[in-house]
XYZ file of C-alpha atoms in Angstrom:
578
model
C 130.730 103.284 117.893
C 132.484 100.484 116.281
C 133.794 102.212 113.609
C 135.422 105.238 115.628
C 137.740 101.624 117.548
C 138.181 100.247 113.975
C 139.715 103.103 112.747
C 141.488 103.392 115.701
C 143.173 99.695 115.782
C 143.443 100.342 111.572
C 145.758 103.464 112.325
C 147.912 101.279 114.329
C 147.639 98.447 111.972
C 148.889 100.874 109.206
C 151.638 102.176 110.528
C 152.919 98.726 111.105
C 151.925 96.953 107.455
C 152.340 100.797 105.386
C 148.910 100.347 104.044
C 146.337 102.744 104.411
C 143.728 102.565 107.176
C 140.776 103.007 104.148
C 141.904 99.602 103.404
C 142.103 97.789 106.647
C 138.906 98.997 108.222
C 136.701 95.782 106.412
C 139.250 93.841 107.435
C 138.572 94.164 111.569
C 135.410 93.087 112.390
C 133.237 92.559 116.018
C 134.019 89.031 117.203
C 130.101 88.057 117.604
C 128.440 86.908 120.654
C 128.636 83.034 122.145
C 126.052 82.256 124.687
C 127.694 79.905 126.144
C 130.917 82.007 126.709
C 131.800 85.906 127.394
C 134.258 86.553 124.567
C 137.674 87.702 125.017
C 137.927 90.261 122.635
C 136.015 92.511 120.932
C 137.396 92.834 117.582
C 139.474 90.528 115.349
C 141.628 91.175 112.630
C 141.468 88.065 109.657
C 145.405 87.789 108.651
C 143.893 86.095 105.272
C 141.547 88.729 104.575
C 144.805 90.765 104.227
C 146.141 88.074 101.819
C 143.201 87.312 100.319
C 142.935 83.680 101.382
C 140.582 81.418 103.097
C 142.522 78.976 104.785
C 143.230 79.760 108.247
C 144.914 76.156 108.865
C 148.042 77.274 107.302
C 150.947 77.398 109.896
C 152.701 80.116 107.795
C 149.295 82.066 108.696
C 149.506 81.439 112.279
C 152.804 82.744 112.587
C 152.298 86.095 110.588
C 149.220 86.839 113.259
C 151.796 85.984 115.756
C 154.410 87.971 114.732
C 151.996 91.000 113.530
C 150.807 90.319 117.050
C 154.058 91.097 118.736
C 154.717 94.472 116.391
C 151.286 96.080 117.781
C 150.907 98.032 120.990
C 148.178 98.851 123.886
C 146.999 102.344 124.182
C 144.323 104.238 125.765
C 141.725 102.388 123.352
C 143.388 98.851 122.755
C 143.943 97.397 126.685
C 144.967 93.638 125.153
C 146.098 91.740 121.601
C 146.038 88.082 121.479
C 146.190 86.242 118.789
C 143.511 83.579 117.445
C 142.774 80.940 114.767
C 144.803 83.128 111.594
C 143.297 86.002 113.956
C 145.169 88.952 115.622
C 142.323 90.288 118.672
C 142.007 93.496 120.192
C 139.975 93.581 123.673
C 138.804 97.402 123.867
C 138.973 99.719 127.312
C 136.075 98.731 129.545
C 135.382 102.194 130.391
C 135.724 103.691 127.242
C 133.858 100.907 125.300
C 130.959 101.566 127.462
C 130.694 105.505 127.537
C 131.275 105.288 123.849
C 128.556 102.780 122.349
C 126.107 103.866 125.017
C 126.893 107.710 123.911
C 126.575 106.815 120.024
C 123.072 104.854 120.241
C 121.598 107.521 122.155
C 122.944 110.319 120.063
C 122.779 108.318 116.029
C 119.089 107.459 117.129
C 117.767 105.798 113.877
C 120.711 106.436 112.257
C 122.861 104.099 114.727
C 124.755 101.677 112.634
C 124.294 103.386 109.493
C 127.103 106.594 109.775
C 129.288 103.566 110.075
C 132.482 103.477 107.562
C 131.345 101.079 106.660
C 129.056 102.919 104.413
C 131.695 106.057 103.872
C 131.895 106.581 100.010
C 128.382 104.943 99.138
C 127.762 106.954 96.549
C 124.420 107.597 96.663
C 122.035 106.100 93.863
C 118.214 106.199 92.517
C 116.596 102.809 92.948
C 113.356 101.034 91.569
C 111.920 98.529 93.823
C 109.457 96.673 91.930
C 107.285 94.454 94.141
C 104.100 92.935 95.915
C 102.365 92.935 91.887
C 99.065 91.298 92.686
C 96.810 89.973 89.745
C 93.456 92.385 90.098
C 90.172 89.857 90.050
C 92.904 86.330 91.029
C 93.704 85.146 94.012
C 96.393 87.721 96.588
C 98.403 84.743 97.443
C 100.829 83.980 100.085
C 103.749 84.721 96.783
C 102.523 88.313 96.188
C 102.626 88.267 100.526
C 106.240 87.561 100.821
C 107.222 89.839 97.938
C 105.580 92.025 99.546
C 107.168 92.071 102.864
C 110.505 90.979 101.106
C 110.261 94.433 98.956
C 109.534 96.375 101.626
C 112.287 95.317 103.631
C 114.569 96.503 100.423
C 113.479 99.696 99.664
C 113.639 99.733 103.758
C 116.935 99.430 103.706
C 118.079 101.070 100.665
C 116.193 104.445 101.742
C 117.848 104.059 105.406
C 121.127 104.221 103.714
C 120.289 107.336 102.095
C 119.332 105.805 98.608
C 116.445 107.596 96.405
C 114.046 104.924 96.088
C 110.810 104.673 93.906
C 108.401 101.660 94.775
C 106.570 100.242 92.186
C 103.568 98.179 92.691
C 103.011 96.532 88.910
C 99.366 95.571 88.802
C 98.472 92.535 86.688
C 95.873 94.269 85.432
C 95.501 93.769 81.975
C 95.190 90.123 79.402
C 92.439 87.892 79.043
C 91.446 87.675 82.728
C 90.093 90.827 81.804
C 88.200 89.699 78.962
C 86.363 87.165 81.330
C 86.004 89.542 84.108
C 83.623 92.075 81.698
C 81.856 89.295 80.047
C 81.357 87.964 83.801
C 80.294 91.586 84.936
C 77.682 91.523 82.659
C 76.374 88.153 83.011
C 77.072 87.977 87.218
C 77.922 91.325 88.304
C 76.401 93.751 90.569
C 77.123 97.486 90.960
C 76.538 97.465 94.739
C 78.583 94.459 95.733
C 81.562 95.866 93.311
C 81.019 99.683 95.013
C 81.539 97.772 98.774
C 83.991 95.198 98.570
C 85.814 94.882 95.005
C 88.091 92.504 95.073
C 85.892 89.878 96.850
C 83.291 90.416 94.099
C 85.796 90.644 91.113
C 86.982 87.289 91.992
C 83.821 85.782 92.589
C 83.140 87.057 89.304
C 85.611 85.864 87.639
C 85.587 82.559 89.426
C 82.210 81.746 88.409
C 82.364 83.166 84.551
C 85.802 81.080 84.091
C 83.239 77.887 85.142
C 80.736 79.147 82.475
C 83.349 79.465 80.134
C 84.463 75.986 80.248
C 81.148 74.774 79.340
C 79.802 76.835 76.899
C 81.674 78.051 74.064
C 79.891 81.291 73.456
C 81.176 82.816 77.046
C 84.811 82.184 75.579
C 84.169 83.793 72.498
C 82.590 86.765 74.395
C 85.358 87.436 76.515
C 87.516 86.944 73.655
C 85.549 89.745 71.610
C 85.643 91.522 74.985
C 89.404 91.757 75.035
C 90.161 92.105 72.055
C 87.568 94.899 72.092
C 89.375 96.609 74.873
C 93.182 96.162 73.032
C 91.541 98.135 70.083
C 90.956 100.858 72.821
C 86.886 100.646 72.520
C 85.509 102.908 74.940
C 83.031 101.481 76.764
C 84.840 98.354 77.474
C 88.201 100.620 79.032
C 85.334 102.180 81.130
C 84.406 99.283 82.662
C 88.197 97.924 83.121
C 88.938 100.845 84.634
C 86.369 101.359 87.262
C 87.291 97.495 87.873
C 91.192 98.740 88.107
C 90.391 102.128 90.125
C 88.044 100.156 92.735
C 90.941 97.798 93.221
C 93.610 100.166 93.714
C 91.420 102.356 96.157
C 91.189 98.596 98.286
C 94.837 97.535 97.929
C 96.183 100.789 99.268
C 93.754 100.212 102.558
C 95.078 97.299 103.139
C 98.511 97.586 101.967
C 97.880 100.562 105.378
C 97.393 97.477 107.521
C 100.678 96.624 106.878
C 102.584 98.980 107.045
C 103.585 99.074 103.168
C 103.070 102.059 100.723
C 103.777 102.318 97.340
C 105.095 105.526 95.184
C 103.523 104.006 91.859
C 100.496 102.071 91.230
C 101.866 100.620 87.827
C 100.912 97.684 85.756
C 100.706 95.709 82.082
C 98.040 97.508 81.436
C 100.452 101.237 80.928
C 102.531 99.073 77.893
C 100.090 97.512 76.123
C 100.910 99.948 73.441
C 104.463 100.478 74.432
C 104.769 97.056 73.670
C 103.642 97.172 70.138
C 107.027 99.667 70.030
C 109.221 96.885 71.375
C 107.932 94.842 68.782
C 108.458 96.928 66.075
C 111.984 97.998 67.915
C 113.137 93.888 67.808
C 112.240 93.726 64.179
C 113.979 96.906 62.562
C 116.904 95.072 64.537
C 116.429 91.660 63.190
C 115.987 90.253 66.288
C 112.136 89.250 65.881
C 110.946 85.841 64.188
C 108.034 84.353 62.793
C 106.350 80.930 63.315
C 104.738 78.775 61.634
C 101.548 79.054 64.398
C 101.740 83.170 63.294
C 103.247 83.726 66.684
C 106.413 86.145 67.096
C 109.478 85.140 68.880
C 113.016 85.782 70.320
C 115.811 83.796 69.807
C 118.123 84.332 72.275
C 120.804 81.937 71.707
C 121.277 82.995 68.180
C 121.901 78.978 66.905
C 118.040 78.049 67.325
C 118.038 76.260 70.484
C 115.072 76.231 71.567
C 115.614 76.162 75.350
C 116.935 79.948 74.161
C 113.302 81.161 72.373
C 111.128 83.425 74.064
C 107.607 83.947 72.949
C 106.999 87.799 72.380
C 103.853 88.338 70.547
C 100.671 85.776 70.006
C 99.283 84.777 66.538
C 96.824 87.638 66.873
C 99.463 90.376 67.118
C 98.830 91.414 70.993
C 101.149 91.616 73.194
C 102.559 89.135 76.072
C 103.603 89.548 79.352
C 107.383 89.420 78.610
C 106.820 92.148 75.918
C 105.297 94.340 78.414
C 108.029 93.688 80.985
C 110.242 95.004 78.179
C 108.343 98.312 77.738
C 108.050 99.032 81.087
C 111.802 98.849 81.964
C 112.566 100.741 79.014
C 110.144 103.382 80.389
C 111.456 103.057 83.598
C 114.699 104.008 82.558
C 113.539 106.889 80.535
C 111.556 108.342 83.793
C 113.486 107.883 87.003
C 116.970 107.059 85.132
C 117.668 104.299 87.607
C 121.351 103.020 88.840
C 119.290 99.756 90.205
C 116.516 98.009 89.614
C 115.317 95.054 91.926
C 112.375 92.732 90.667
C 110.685 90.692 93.491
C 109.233 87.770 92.530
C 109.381 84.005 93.650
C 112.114 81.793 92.160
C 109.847 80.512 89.297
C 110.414 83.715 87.383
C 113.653 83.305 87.159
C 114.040 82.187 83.833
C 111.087 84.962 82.605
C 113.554 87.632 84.146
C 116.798 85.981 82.348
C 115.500 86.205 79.365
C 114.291 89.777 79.853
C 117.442 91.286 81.123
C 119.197 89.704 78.298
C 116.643 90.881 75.366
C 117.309 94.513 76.882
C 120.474 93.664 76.074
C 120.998 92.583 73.038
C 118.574 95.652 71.840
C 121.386 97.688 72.658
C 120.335 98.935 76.609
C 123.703 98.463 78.402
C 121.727 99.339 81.265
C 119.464 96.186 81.691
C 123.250 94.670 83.698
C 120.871 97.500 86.335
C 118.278 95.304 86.833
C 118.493 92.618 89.579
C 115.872 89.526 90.035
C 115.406 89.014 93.558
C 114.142 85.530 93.880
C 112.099 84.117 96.795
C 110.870 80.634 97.921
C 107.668 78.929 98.324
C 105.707 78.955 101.667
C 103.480 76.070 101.736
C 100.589 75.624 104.586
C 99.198 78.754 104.631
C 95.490 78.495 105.544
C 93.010 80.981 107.446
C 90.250 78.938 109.097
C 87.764 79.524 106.123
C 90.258 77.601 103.951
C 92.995 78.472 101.292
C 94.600 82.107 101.523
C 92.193 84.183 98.612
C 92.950 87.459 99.922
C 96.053 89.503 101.691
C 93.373 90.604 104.286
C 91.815 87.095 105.070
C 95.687 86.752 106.640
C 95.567 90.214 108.435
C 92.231 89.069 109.657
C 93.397 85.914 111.058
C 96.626 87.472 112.352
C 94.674 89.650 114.613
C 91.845 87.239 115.411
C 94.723 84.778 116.124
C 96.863 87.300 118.411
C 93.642 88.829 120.112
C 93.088 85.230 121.364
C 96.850 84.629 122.563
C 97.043 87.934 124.968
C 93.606 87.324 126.109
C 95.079 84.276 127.664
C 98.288 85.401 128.915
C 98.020 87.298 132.581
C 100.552 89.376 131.876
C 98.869 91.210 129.294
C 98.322 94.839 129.993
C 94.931 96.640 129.637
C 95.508 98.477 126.257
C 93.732 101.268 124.516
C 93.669 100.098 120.942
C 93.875 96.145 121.184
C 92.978 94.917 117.877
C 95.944 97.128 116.407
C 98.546 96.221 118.667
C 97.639 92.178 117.847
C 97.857 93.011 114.391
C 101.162 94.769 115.061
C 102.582 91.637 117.114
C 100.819 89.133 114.530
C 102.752 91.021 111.541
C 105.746 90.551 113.478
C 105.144 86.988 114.379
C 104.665 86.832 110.428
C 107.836 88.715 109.248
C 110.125 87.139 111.545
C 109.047 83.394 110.975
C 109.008 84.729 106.943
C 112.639 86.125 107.233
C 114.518 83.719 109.600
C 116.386 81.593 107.206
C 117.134 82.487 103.396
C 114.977 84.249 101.363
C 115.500 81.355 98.029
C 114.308 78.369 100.785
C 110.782 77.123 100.629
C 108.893 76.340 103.837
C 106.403 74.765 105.255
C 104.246 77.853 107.168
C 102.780 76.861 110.416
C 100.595 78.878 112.653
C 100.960 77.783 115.717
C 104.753 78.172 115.687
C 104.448 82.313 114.207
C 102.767 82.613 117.315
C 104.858 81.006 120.362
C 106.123 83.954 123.108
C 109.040 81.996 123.773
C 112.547 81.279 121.574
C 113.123 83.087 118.447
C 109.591 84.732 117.537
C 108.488 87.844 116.213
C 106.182 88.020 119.489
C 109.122 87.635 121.734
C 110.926 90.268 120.010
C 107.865 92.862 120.341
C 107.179 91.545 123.897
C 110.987 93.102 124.484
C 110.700 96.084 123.176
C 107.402 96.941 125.158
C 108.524 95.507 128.474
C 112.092 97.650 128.107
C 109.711 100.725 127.061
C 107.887 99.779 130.294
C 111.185 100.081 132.592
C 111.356 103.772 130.651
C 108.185 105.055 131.533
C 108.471 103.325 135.416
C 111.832 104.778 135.933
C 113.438 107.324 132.993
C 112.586 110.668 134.731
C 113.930 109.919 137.975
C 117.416 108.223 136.791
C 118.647 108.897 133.288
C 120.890 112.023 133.895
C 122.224 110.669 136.948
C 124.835 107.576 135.787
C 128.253 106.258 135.699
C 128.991 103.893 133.179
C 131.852 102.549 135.507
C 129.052 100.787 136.570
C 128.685 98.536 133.417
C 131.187 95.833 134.303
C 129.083 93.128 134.485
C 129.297 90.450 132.344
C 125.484 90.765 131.094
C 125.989 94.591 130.035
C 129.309 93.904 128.651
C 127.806 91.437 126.601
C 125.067 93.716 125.231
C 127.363 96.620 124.362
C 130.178 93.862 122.477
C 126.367 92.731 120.393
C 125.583 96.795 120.158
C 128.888 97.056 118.537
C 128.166 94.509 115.718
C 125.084 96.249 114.547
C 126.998 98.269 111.624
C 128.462 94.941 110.401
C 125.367 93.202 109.968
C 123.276 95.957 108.447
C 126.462 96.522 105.970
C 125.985 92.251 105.229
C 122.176 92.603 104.883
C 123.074 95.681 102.150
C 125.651 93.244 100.107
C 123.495 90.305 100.081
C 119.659 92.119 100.809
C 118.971 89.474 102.780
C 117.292 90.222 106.148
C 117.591 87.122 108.283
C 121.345 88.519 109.104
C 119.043 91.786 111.083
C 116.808 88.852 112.306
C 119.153 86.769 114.097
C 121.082 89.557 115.340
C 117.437 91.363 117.025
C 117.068 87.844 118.315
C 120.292 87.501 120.290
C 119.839 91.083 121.558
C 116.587 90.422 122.746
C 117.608 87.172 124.176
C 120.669 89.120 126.366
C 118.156 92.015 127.382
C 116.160 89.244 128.842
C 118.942 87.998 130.723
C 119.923 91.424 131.954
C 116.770 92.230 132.973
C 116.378 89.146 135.406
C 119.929 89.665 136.482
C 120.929 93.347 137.045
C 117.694 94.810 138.758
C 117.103 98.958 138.511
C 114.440 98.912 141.623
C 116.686 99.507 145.099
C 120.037 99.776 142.838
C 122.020 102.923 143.878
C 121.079 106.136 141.716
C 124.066 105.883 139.419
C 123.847 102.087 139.075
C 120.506 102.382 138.516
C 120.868 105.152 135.714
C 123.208 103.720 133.715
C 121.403 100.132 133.313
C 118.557 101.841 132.354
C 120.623 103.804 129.674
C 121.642 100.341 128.701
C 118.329 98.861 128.375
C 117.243 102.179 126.817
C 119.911 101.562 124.132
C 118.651 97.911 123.352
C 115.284 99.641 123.175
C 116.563 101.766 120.638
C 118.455 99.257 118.149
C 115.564 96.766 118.264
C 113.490 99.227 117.339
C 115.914 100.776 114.352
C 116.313 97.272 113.398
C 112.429 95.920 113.399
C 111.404 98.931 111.568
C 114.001 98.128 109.013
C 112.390 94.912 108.994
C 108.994 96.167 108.412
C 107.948 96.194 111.999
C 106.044 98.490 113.885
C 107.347 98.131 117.326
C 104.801 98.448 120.000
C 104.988 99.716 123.575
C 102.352 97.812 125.627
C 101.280 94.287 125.258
């Protein structure tokens, strides 16, 4: 594996600069993959990085990788050093290179990539992923979508790397929406249509008693009296929220199934609402709470009155708001799972709300809230089913499927499948993922259905349709030929190409864990894919010789094995027949 050659080249390296090897390994990475040319070497050594510097133009920087260049020697790992661009480049044994990364996929299995040393001395931590958050009764829209996908991929890839991680789904299920939604109930709802599809109903519900409400004063004022009614804990109106609440949940986790996502806590605003009433009295015994003329209560967090720095905390009538709430529940948080992180994930609107609630932690003495991380997300414009407007997170899992059903109906290739609805929703909600997690996670885009769906070029279909047809070449061939191989018989240029790009896969799961942003995993399952493909049209396993035969198809059985480590990751449920 890559790391067992970096420490290898950093021992040398060490002995030559006196510096440990612990603090050179970083320093050598995998020289990635061109297309258009097989690379030279297969890891690189960034003089600067030693230095601490950026510019590799410097011609005092060029002749220290020269001359550190000319101090190193081959061995039975290291068969060539060249020098590069403020680069010194070590090209690995063929042989060894090959037995070794073919060896460590097979034998690290899911764990490939992540024993790395990279990772040696993560200390390991307890982490609170807070995402996905619909509003119950509103609209699931394509926002609570990509935080949901985003915070799987996190708590993904924090668990992976041996993390303790809680995931927190934090219902919007409390406020005045609620106040409508049992006025509506009593004016529009029915018990039957709640018992068999909740969410559809709530929302119609609330849909039509928002209408009412805008015309005639006396609905207002209900659902007013309605919520205020349920703040002062009355106890018919909390049995009617929560059967509301309890339906919902029960749906959300069925489809949340669908894709793949689960949850450890079903949270929401409605757990603080008298949490929050502590906060408040919490802000004031430390001075920190002000009164308006309007009877509101707020925050001033720039301590000079600007009021770009206020932030609202309590309405006129003494209930609690949303960023009161947030307060209580981090502080409750803390007190449960005594977090070393916790990750919000929400689109990039909320980024002032979670400012100003990470600093409010702060100056109420928690030293903790510099824990808590926003992780911020773009807006995805264009997303319609072809009833109209996205309403619901299952009117896109719906379409997926339909969508995908239709596609492999029309392609000849397609195989005759036991379950096909799930595996098009499986390839659909990779299609999905993949066009969601391409670029970065802050960009906005415009979503387009006809592109999540193309077999060809960087797709989430073309990435599935590799894993099943290299499963395929298992099941045709594995019994016969995978203990019979030589990996002398890897020289091509094809297979070296895929074991340099095997190499590389600690490096960019390490920059996905820095940054937590998954398009690094994305492009780099893309580019393995695309060189499987190659391989596979090139370097045949039908009428090969037994030990040429065996060890491509431990090759291709290696790819199989990363792209499915890293689509999982990813949120991905690979399939194995399409």
């Amino acid at each position: 594996m890559a790391c067992g050659f970096r420490r290898s080249i950093a021992c040398q390296l060490s002995r030559v600069l006196d510096l440990p090897p612990e603090n050179l390994i970083k320093s050598i990475s995998a020289v990635p993959i061109s297309r258009k040319e097989l690379k030279v070497a297969d890891f690189q050594l960034s003089v600067d990085s030693l230095l601490g510097n950026n510019d590799y133009s410097r011609p005092d920087i060029q002749v220290q990788a020269t001359q550190l260049a000319e101090k190193l020697k081959c061995d039975t790992v290291v068969t060539e050093i060249s020098t590069g661009q403020g680069t010194v480049n070590f090209k690995i044994n063929r042989e060894l290179l090959t037995k070794t990364v073919l060896k460590q996929v097979i034998e690290d299995g899911s764990k490939y990539g992540l024993k790395s040393e990279l990772f040696s001395g993560l200390p390991q931590k307890k982490i609170v992923v807070e995402f996905s958050s619909p509003n119950v009764a509103k609209k699931f829209h394509v926002g609570h979508l990509r935080s949901t996908i985003i915070g799987n991929f996190i708590a993904n890839l924090k668990e992976a790397l041996g993390h303790q991680v809680t995931r927190i789904n934090y219902l919007g299920d409390w406020g005045m929406q609620f106040g409508l939604l049992g006025t509506g109930f009593q004016l529009f709802g029915y018990e039957e249509k709640l018992q068999s599809n909740p969410l559809q109903h709530l929302f119609e519900v609330y849909v039509q008693v928002n209408k009412e409400a805008a015309e005639d004063k006396s609905v207002a004022k209900s659902a007013h009296d309605f919520f205020q009614r349920l703040e002062l804990g009355d106890m018919q109106a909390l049995a009617l929220w929560q059967k509301f609440r309890d339906l919902s949940v029960e749906e959300y986790i069925r489809i949340y199934k669908r894709l793949g996502v689960h949850f450890d806590e079903y949270s929401g605003e409605s757990f603080y609402r008298e949490k929050s009433q502590e906060v408040l009295k919490l802000l004031d015994s430390k001075g920190l709470l002000q009164k308006t003329i309007k009877g509101t209560a707020v925050v001033d967090l720039s301590g000079n009155g600007d009021p770009s720095s206020v932030c609202t905390v309590m309405r006129s009538d003494g209930t609690s708001l949303y960023a009161t709430r947030d307060l209580a529940a981090a502080i409750d948080r803390m007190d449960k799972y005594n977090f070393d992180t916790m990750i919000y994930v929400t689109d990039k609107g909320q980024k002032r709300h979670f400012q100003q609630v990470f600093q409010m932690l702060q100056i109420m003495g928690y030293d903790w809230a510099k824990r808590c991380q926003h992780v911020p997300f773009g807006v995805v414009q264009g997303m319609r089913t072809r009833r109209g407007d996205v309403t619901f997170l299952e009117d896109v899992l719906n379409e997926i499927r339909l969508r995908m059903l239709q596609n492999m109906a029309s392609i000849k290739t397609t195989k005759e499948l036991e379950n096909p609805q799930e595996t098009a929703e499986r390839v659909g909600l990779a299609a999905l993922i993949i066009q969601d997690f391409r670029g970065s996670l802050l960009s906005d885009y415009q979503f387009s259905w006809d592109r999540v769906f193309q077999s060809r070029g960087d797709t989430g279909v073309f990435l599935q349709y590799t894993h099943a047809r290299l499963h395929s070449l298992e099941e045709t061939f594995g019994c016969g030929y995978l203990d019979d191989y030589n990996t002398a018989c890897l020289q091509e240029p094809q297979s070296v190409s895929i074991l340099q790009h095997l190499l590389r896969f600690d490096e960019v799961l390490y920059r996905s864990s820095q940054d937590l942003q998954p398009r690094h995993i994305v492009s780099y399952l893309l580019t393995l894919s695309h060189l499987a493909a190659v391989a596979h049209r090139t370097l045949p396993i039908k009428q090969s010789p037994p030990e040429v035969a065996g060890a491509r198809l431990h090759l291709f059985r290696a790819v199989r094995s990363v792209l499915a480590n890293g689509m999982k990751l990813l949120g991905i449920t690979p399939v194995c027949r399409m």
